[in-house]
Coordinates of C-alpha atoms in Angstrom, one line a residue:
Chain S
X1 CA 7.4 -4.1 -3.5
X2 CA 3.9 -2.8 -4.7
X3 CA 2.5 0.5 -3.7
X4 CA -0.2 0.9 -2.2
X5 CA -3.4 3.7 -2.2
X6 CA -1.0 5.5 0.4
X7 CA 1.5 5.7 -2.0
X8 CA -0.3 7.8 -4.6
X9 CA -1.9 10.4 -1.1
X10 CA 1.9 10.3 0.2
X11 CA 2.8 11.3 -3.6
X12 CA -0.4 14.1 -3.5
X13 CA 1.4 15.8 -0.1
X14 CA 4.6 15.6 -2.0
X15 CA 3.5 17.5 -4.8
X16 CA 1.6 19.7 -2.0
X17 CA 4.7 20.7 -0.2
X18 CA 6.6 21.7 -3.7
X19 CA 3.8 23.6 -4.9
X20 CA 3.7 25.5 -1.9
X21 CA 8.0 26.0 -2.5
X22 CA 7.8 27.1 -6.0
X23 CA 4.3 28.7 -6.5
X24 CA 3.0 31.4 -5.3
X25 CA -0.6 32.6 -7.0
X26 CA -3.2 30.1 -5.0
X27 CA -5.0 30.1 -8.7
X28 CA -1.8 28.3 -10.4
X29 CA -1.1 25.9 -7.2
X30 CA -4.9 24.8 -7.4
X31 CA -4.7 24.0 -11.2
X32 CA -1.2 22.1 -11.3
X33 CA -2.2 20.2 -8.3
X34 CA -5.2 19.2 -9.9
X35 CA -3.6 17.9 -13.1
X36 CA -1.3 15.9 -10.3
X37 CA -4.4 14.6 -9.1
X38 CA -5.6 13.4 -12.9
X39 CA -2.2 12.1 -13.6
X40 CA -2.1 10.3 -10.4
X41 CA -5.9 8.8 -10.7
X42 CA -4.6 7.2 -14.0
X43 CA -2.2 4.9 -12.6
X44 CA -2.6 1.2 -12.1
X45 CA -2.4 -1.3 -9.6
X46 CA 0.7 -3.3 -9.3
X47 CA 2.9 -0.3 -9.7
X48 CA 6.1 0.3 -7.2
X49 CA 6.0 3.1 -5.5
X50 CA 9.4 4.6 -7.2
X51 CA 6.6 4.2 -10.9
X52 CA 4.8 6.4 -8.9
X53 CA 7.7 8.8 -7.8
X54 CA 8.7 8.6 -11.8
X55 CA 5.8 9.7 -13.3
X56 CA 4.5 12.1 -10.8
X57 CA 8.1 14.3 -10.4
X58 CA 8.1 14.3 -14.6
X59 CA 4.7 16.1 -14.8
X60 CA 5.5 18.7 -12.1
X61 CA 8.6 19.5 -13.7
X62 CA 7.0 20.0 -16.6
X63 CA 4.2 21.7 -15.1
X64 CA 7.0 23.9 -13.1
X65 CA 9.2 23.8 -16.0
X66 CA 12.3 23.2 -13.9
X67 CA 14.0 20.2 -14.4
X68 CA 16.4 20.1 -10.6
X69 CA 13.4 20.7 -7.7
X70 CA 15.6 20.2 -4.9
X71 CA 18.9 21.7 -6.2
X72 CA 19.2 24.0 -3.4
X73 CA 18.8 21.1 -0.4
X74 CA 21.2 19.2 -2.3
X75 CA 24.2 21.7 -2.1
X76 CA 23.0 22.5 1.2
X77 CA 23.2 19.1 2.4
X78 CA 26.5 18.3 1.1
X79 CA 28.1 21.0 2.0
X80 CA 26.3 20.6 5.9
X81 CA 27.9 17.1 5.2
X82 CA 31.3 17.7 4.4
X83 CA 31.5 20.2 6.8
X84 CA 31.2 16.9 9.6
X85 CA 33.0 14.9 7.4
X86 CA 36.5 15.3 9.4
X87 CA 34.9 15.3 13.1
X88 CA 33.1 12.5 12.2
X89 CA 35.8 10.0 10.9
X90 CA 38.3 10.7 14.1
X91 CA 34.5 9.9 16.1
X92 CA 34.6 6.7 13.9
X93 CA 38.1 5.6 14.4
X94 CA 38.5 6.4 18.0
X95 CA 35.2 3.9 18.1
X96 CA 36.2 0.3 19.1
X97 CA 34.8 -1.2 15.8
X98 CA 35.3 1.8 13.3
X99 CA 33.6 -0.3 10.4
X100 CA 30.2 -0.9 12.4
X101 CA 30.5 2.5 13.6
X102 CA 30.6 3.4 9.7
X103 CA 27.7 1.7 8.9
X104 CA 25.7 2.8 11.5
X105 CA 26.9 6.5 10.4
X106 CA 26.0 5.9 6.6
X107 CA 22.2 4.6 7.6
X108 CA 21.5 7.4 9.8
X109 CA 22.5 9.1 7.1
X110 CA 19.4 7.9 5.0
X111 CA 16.9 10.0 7.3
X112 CA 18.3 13.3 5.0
X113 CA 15.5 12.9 2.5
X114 CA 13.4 15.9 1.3
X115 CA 10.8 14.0 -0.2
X116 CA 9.8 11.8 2.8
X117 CA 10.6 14.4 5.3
X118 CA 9.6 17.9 6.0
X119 CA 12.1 20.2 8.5
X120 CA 15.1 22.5 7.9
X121 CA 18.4 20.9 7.0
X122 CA 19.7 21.9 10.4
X123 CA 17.2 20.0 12.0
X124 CA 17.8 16.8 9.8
X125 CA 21.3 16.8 10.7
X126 CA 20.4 17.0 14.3
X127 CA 18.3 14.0 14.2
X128 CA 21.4 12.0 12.2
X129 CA 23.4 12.5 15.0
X130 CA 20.8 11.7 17.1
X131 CA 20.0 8.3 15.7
X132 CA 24.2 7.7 14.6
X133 CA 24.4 6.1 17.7
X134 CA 21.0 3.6 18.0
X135 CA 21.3 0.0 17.0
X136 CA 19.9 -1.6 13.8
X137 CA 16.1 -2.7 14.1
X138 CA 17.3 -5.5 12.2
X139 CA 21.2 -6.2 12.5
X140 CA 22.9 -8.4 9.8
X141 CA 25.9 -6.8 9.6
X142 CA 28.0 -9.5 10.9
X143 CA 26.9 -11.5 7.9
X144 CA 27.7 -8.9 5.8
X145 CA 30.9 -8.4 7.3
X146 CA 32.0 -11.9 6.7
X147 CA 30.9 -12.0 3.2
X148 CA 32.7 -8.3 2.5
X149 CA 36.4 -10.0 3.6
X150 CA 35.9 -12.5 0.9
X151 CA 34.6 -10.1 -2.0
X152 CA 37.0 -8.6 -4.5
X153 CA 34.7 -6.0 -5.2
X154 CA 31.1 -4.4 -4.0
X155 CA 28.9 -2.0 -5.5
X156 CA 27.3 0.8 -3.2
X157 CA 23.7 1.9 -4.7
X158 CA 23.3 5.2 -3.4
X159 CA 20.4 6.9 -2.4
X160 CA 20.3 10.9 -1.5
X161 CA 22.6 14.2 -1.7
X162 CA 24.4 14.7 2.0
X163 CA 23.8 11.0 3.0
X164 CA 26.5 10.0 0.0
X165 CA 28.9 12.2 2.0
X166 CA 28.3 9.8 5.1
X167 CA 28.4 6.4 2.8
X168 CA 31.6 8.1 1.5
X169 CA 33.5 7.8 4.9
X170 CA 31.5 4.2 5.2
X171 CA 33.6 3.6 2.3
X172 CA 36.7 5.1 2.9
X173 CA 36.9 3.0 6.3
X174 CA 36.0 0.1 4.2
X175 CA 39.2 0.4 1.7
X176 CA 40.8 1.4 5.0
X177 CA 39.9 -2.0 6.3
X178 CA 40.6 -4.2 3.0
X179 CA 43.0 -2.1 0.7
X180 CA 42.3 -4.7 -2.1
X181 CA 38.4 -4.3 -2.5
X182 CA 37.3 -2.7 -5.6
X183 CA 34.4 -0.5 -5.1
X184 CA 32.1 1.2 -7.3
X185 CA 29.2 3.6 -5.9
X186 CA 26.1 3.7 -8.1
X187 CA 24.3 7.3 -8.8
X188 CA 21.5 9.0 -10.4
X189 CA 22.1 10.5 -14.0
X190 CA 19.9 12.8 -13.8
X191 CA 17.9 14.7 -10.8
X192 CA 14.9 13.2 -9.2
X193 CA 14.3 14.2 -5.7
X194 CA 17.3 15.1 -3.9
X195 CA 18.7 11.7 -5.2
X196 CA 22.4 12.1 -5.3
X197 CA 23.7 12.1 -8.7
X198 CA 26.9 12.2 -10.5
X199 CA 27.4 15.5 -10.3
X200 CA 27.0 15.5 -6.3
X201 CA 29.8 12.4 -6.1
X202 CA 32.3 14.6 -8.2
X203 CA 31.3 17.6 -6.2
X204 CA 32.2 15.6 -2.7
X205 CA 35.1 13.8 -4.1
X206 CA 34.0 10.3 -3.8
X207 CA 36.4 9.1 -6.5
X208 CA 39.4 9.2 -4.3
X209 CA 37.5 6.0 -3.0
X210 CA 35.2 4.7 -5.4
X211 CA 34.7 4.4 -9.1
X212 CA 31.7 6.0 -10.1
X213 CA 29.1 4.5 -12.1
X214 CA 26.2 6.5 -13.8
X215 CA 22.7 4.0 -13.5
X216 CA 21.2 6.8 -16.0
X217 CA 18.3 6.3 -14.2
X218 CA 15.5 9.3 -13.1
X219 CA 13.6 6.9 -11.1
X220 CA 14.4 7.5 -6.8
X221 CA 15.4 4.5 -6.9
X222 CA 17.0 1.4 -8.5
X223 CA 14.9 0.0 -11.5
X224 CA 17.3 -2.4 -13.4
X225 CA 15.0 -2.5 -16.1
X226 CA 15.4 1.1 -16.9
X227 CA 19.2 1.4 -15.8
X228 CA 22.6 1.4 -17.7
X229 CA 23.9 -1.9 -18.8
X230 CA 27.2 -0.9 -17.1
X231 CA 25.0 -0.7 -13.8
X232 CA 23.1 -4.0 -14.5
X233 CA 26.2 -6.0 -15.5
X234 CA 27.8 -5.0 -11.8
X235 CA 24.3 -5.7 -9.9
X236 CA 24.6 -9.2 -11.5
X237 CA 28.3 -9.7 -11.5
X238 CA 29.3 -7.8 -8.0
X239 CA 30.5 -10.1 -5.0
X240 CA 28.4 -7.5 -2.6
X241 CA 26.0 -5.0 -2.7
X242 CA 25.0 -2.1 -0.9
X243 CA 21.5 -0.4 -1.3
X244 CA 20.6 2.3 0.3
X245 CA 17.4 3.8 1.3
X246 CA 13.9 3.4 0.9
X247 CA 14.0 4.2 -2.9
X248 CA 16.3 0.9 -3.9
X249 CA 14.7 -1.1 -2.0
X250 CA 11.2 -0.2 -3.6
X251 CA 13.3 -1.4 -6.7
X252 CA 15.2 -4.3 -5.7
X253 CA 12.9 -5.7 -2.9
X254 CA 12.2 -8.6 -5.5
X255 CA 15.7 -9.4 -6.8
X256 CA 17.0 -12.8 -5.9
X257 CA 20.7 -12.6 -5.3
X258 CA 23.0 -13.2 -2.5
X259 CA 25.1 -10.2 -0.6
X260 CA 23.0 -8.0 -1.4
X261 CA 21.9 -5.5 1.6
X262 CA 19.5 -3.3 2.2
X263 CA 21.1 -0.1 4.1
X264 CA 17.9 2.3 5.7
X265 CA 15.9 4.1 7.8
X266 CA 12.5 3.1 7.1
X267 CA 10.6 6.2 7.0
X268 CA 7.4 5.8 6.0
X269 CA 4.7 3.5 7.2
X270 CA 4.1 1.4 4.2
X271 CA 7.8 0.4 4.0
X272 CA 7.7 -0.2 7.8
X273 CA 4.4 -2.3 7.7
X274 CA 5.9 -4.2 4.8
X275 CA 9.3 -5.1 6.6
X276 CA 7.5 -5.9 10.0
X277 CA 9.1 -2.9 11.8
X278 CA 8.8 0.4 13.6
X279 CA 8.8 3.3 11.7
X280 CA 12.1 5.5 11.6
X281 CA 14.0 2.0 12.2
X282 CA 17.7 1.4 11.2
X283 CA 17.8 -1.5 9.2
X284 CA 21.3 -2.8 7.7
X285 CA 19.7 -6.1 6.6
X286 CA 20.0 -9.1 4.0
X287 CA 17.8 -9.0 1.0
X288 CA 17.0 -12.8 2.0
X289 CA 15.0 -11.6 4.9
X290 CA 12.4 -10.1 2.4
X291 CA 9.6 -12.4 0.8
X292 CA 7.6 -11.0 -1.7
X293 CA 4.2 -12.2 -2.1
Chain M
X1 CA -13.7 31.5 2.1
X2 CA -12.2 30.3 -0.6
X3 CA -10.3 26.7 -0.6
X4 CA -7.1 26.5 -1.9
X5 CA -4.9 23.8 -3.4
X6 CA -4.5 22.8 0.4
X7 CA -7.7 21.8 1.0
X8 CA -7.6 19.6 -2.2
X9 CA -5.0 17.6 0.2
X10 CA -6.7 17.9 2.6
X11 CA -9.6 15.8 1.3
X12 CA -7.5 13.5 -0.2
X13 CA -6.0 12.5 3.2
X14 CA -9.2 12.7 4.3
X15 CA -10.4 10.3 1.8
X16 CA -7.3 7.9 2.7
X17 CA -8.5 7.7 6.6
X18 CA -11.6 6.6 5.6
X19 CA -10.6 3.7 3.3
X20 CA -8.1 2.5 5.8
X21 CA -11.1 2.1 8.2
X22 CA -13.3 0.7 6.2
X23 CA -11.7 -0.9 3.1
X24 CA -9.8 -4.2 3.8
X25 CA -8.3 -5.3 0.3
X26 CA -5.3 -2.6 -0.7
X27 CA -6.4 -2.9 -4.9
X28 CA -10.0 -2.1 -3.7
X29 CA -8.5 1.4 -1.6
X30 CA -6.4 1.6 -4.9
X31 CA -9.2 1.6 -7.2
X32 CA -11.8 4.3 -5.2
X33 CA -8.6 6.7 -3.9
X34 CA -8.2 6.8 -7.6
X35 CA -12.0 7.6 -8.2
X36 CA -11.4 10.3 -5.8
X37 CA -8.2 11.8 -7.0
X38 CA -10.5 11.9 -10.7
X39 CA -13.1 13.8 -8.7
X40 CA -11.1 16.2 -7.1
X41 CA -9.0 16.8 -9.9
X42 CA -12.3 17.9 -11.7
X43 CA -13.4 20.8 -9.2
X44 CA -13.1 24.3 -10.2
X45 CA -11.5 27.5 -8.2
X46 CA -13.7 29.3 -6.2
X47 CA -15.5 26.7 -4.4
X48 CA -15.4 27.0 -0.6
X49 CA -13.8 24.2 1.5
X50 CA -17.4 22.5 2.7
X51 CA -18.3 22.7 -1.1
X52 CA -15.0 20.4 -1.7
X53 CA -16.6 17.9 1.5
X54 CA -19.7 17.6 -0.2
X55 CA -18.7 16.5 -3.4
X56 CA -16.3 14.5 -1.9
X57 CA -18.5 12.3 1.1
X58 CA -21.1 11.8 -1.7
X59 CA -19.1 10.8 -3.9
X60 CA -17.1 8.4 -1.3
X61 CA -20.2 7.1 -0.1
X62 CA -21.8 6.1 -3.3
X63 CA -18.4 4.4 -3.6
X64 CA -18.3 2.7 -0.5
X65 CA -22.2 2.2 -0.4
X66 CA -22.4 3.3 3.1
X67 CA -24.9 6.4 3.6
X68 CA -23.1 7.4 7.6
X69 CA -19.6 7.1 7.1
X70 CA -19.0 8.2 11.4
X71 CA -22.3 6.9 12.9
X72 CA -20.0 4.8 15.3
X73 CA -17.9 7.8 16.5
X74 CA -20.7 10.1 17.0
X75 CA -22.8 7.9 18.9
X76 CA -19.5 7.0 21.2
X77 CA -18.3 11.3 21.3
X78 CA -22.5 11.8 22.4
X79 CA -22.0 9.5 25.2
X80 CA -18.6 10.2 26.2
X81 CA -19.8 14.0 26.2
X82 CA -23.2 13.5 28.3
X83 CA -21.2 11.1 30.7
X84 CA -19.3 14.4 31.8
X85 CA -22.6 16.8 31.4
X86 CA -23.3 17.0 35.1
X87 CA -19.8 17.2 36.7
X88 CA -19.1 20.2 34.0
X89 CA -22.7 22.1 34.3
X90 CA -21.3 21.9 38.2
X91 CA -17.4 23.2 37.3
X92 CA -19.3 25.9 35.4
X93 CA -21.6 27.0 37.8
X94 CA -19.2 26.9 40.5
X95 CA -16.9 29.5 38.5
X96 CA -16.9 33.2 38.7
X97 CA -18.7 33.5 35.1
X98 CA -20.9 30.7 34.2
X99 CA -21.9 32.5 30.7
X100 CA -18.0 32.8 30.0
X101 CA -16.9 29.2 31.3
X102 CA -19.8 27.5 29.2
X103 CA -18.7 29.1 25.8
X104 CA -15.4 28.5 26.8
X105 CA -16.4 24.8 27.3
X106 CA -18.5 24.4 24.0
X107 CA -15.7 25.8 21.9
X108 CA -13.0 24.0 23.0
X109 CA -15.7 20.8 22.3
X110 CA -14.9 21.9 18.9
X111 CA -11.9 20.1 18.9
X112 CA -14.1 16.7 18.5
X113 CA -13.6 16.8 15.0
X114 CA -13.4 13.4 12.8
X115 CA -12.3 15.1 9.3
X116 CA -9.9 17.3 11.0
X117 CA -8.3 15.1 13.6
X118 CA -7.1 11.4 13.6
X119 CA -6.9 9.9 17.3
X120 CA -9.5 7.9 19.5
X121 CA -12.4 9.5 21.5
X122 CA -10.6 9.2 24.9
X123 CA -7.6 11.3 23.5
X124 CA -9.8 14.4 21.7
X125 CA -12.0 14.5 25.2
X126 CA -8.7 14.8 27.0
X127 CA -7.8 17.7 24.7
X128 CA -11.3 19.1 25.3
X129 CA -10.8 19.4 28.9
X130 CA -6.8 20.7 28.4
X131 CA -7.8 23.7 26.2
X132 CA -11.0 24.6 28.3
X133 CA -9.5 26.6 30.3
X134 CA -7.1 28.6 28.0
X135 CA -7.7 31.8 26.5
X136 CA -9.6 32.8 23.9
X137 CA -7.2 34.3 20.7
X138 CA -9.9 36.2 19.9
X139 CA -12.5 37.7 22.2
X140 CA -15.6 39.1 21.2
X141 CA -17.5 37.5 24.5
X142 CA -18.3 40.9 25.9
X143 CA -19.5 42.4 22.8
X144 CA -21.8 39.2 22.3
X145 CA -23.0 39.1 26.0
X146 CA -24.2 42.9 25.6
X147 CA -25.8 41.7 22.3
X148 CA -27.5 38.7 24.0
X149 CA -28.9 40.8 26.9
X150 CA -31.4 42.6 24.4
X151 CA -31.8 39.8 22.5
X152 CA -35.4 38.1 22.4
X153 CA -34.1 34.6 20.6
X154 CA -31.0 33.2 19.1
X155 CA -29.9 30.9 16.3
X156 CA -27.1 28.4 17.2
X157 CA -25.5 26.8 14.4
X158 CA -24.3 23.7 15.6
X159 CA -21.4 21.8 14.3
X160 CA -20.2 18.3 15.3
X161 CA -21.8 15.5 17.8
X162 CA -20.3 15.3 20.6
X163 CA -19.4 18.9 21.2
X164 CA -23.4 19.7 20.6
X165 CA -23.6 18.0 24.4
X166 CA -21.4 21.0 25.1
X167 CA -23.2 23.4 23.3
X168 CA -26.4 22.1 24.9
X169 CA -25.0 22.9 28.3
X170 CA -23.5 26.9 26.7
X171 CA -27.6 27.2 25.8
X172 CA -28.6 26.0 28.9
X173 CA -26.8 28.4 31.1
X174 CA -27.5 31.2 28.5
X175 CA -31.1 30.0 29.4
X176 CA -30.9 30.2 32.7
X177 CA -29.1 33.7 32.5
X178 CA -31.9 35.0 30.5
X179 CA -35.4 33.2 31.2
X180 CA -37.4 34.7 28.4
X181 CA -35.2 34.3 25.0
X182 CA -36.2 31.7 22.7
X183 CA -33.5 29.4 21.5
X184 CA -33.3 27.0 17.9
X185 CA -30.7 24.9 17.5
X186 CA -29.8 24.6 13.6
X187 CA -28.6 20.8 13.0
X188 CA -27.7 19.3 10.0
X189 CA -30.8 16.9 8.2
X190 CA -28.5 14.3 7.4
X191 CA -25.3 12.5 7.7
X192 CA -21.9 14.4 7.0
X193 CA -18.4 13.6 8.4
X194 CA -19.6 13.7 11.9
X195 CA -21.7 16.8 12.2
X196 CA -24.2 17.1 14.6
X197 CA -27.9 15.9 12.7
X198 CA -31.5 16.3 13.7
X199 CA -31.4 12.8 15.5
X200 CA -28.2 13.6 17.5
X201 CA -29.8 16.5 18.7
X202 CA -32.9 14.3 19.9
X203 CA -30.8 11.8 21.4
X204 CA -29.1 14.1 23.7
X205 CA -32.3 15.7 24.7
X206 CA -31.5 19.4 23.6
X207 CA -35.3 19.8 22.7
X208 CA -35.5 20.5 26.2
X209 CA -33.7 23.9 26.1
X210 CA -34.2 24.8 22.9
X211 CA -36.3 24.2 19.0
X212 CA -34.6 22.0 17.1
X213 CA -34.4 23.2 12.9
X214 CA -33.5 21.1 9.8
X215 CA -31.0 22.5 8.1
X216 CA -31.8 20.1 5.5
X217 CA -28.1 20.7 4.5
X218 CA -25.7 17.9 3.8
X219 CA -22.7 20.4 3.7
X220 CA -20.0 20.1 6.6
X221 CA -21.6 23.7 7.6
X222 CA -24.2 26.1 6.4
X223 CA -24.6 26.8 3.0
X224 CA -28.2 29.7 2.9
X225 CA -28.6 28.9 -0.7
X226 CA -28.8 25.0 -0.4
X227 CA -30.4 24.8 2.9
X228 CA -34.2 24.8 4.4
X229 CA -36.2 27.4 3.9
X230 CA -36.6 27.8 7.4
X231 CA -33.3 28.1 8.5
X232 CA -32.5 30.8 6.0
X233 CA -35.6 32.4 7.3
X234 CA -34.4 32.2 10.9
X235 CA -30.4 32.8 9.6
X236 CA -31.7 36.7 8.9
X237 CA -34.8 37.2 11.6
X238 CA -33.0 36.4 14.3
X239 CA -31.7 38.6 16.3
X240 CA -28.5 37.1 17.5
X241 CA -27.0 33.9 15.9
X242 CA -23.8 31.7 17.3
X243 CA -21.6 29.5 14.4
X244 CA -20.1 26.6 15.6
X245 CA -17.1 25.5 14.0
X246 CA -15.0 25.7 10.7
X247 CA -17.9 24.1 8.3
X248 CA -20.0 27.3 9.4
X249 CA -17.4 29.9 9.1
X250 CA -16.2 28.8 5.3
X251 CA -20.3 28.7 4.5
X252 CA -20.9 32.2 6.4
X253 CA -18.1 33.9 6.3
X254 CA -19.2 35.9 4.0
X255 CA -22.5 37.3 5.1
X256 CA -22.7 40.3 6.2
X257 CA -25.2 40.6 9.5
X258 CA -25.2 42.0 12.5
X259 CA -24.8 40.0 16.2
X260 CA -23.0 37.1 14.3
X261 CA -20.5 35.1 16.3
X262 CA -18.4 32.7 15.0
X263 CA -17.3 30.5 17.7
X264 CA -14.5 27.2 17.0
X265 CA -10.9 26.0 17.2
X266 CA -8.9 26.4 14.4
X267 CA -7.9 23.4 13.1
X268 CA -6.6 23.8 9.9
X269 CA -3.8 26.0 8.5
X270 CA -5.3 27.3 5.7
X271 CA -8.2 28.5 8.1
X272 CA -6.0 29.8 10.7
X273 CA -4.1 31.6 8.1
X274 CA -7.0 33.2 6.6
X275 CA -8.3 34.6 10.2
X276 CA -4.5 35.6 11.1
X277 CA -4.1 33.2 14.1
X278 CA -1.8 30.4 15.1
X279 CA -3.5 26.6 14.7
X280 CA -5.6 25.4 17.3
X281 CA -6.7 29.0 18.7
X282 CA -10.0 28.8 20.4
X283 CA -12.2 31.9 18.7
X284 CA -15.2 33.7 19.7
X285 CA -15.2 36.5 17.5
X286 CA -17.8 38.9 15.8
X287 CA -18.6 38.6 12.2
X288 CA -17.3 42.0 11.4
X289 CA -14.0 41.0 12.1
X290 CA -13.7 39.0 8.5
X291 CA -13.4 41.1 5.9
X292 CA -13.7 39.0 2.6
X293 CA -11.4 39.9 -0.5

């Protein structure tokens, strides 16, 4: 999908709220931010908004000269995570349908995302529970379902630290629920956002359940242009997909391919406006419901 | 006061509203947010807030090729305002302190802000009439109405349309508490945001009450060394002067005078934070109280 000029002022109160974390002379904030500003007033039209994310969280690194801006939130969030992990799969599996229950788990997941979302990681984990239990805005699951008891294998696209703690039970009830399925979970090489990355699947232990596969991608959010062939050969070759979050589906919106589903909370209004929903809605849907202009 | 990388943001959200109300193609908003990003990106430390607006509007309406960017909300806040004149003047008359209850009223009118608040008419009257009664977080009242008592005329600043209806009725009341002192009513010479101009001021009838002066300013608040001749002349002769609202405190709060009241709701952050109160406190405090780095 294209951004929008709301994309480059949401990117502006990004860079805002990590100025205001890392910087503390007024003098310095004011001249970083406005370089942010003349990088982001050289972009085009036509752009997604993860080209946005790309270039803009580059520059402040470089301007910050730190390379991991939301290191901290990330081992936060894991271990806040983790720390559920136990409670929340005997929650799952005392549930009448433990897979759905899963799912619904893993998307409400999604709303842990420091760069949409302002708060405390207590309160973000609140709100997950909170919304665990609400139904998808837009429910295919069943459809997915079907297709997953006749794949051999699905990919899971990740999207942020803490949430892949919650796919990682989605996916242990899945090889729980078809022992034969192959699965491989897709993660960031290298920090961008509090993206989970290979480091932060080793750290949980998701390779008890799934084998992990580095996109080598600094971009929140699929781009299979930019990605690893390993991680474009299984996009192409996989019999399902799972993408989570706002981030891959920024990058895959336009992808024609069946099984592929989009796993999210839409949390910002241009994603919502684009899909036709609420904002803050659960969405577990198939990529066939989008059509780009 | 000095803006601060906040501000910057500020605008540029600011800048966003606008578009969305009166741009319709997305690559158009694309193409002048990005104009504006270039413009912002190209101001210098030091400036104060309103100097940040001026640039800005100018700019955005040179862009837009629209001279009155809020004519519509200002004409609607005027009439919503003078709809309520005569059930208030009787609230405030009825009350145990008219002077008191009428600067309460035309300070929590400052809340009828357009750059500072999103939200329609009918909600921000509401508000109005909620934080009317509530407390002022800082209380200079009885310093100002011993000042005002050997006063023989007094400068109001005024800030937005609308709330000038309110302000009308604080200078009536004052009027009719002290028959002989001679009131002027600053207002702005043309168009800014949705601050209070020469023709508002006609349209509501304040000439009755008190002489209307031409700022000549198009800053969102006073700036002496850009505006008229006679209000600067009037800005040190007189002998007790009320500022309405944010615009006027970042343009003034710097003088140093004596019987200067700056009278608004905070609400920003990076105002509140400067004064040392919580967002959205309704002020009424001396001059003295600001002590600039």
């Amino acid at each position: 999908m294209k951004a929008i000029s709301k994309c480059l002022t949401c990117h502006v109160n990004q860079a805002q709220r990590i100025l205001d974390k890392f910087v503390i002379s007024e003098h310095e904030k004011w001249n970083i931010l406005k370089k942010v500003l003349n990088d982001l007033s050289q972009l085009n039209y036509n752009l997604k908004p993860i080209d946005i994310a790309e270039v803009m969280y580059e520059k402040l690194e470089n301007y910050l000269n730190k390379s991991d801006l939301y290191s901290e939130e990330k081992k936060k969030s894991n271990d806040a995570a983790l720390s559920l992990y136990k409670d929340f799969k005997s929650r799952i599996l005392d549930s009448s349908d433990p897979l759905y229950e899963a799912a619904k788990l893993s998307v409400a997941g999604n709303l842990i995302d420091f760069g949409a979302k302002k708060g405390s990681t207590e309160e973000l984990f609140k709100q997950v529970i909170d919304i665990w239990n609400q139904p998808f805005s837009i429910d295919d699951f069943e459809e997915f379902k079907k297709s997953l008891f006749s794949s051999k294998n699905l990919l899971f696209i990740a999207d942020n630290a803490g949430e892949l703690v919650f796919d990682m039970l989605f996916i242990e009830i899945i090889k729980e629920t078809l022992h034969d399925i192959e699965i491989f979970v897709a993660l960031k090489g290298k920090p961008i956002i509090n993206d989970a990355t290979v480091d932060d699947g080793k750290y949980i232990g998701i390779e008890k359940f799934a084998t992990i596969i580095d996109t080598k991608l600094k971009t929140a959010g699929a781009s299979l242009p930019k990605s690893s062939e390993e991680f474009r050969r299984l996009f192409y070759d996989s019999d399902i997909i799972i993408a989570k979050g706002q981030g891959n589906f920024e990058g895959l919106s336009e992808e024609s391919r069946n099984n592929l589903f989009f796993a999210l909370v839409s949390k910002c209004e241009v994603i919502s406006d684009f899909i036709g929903v609420e904002k803050n809605s659960k969405l577990f849907m198939n990529s066939k419901r989008i059509r780009q202009e």
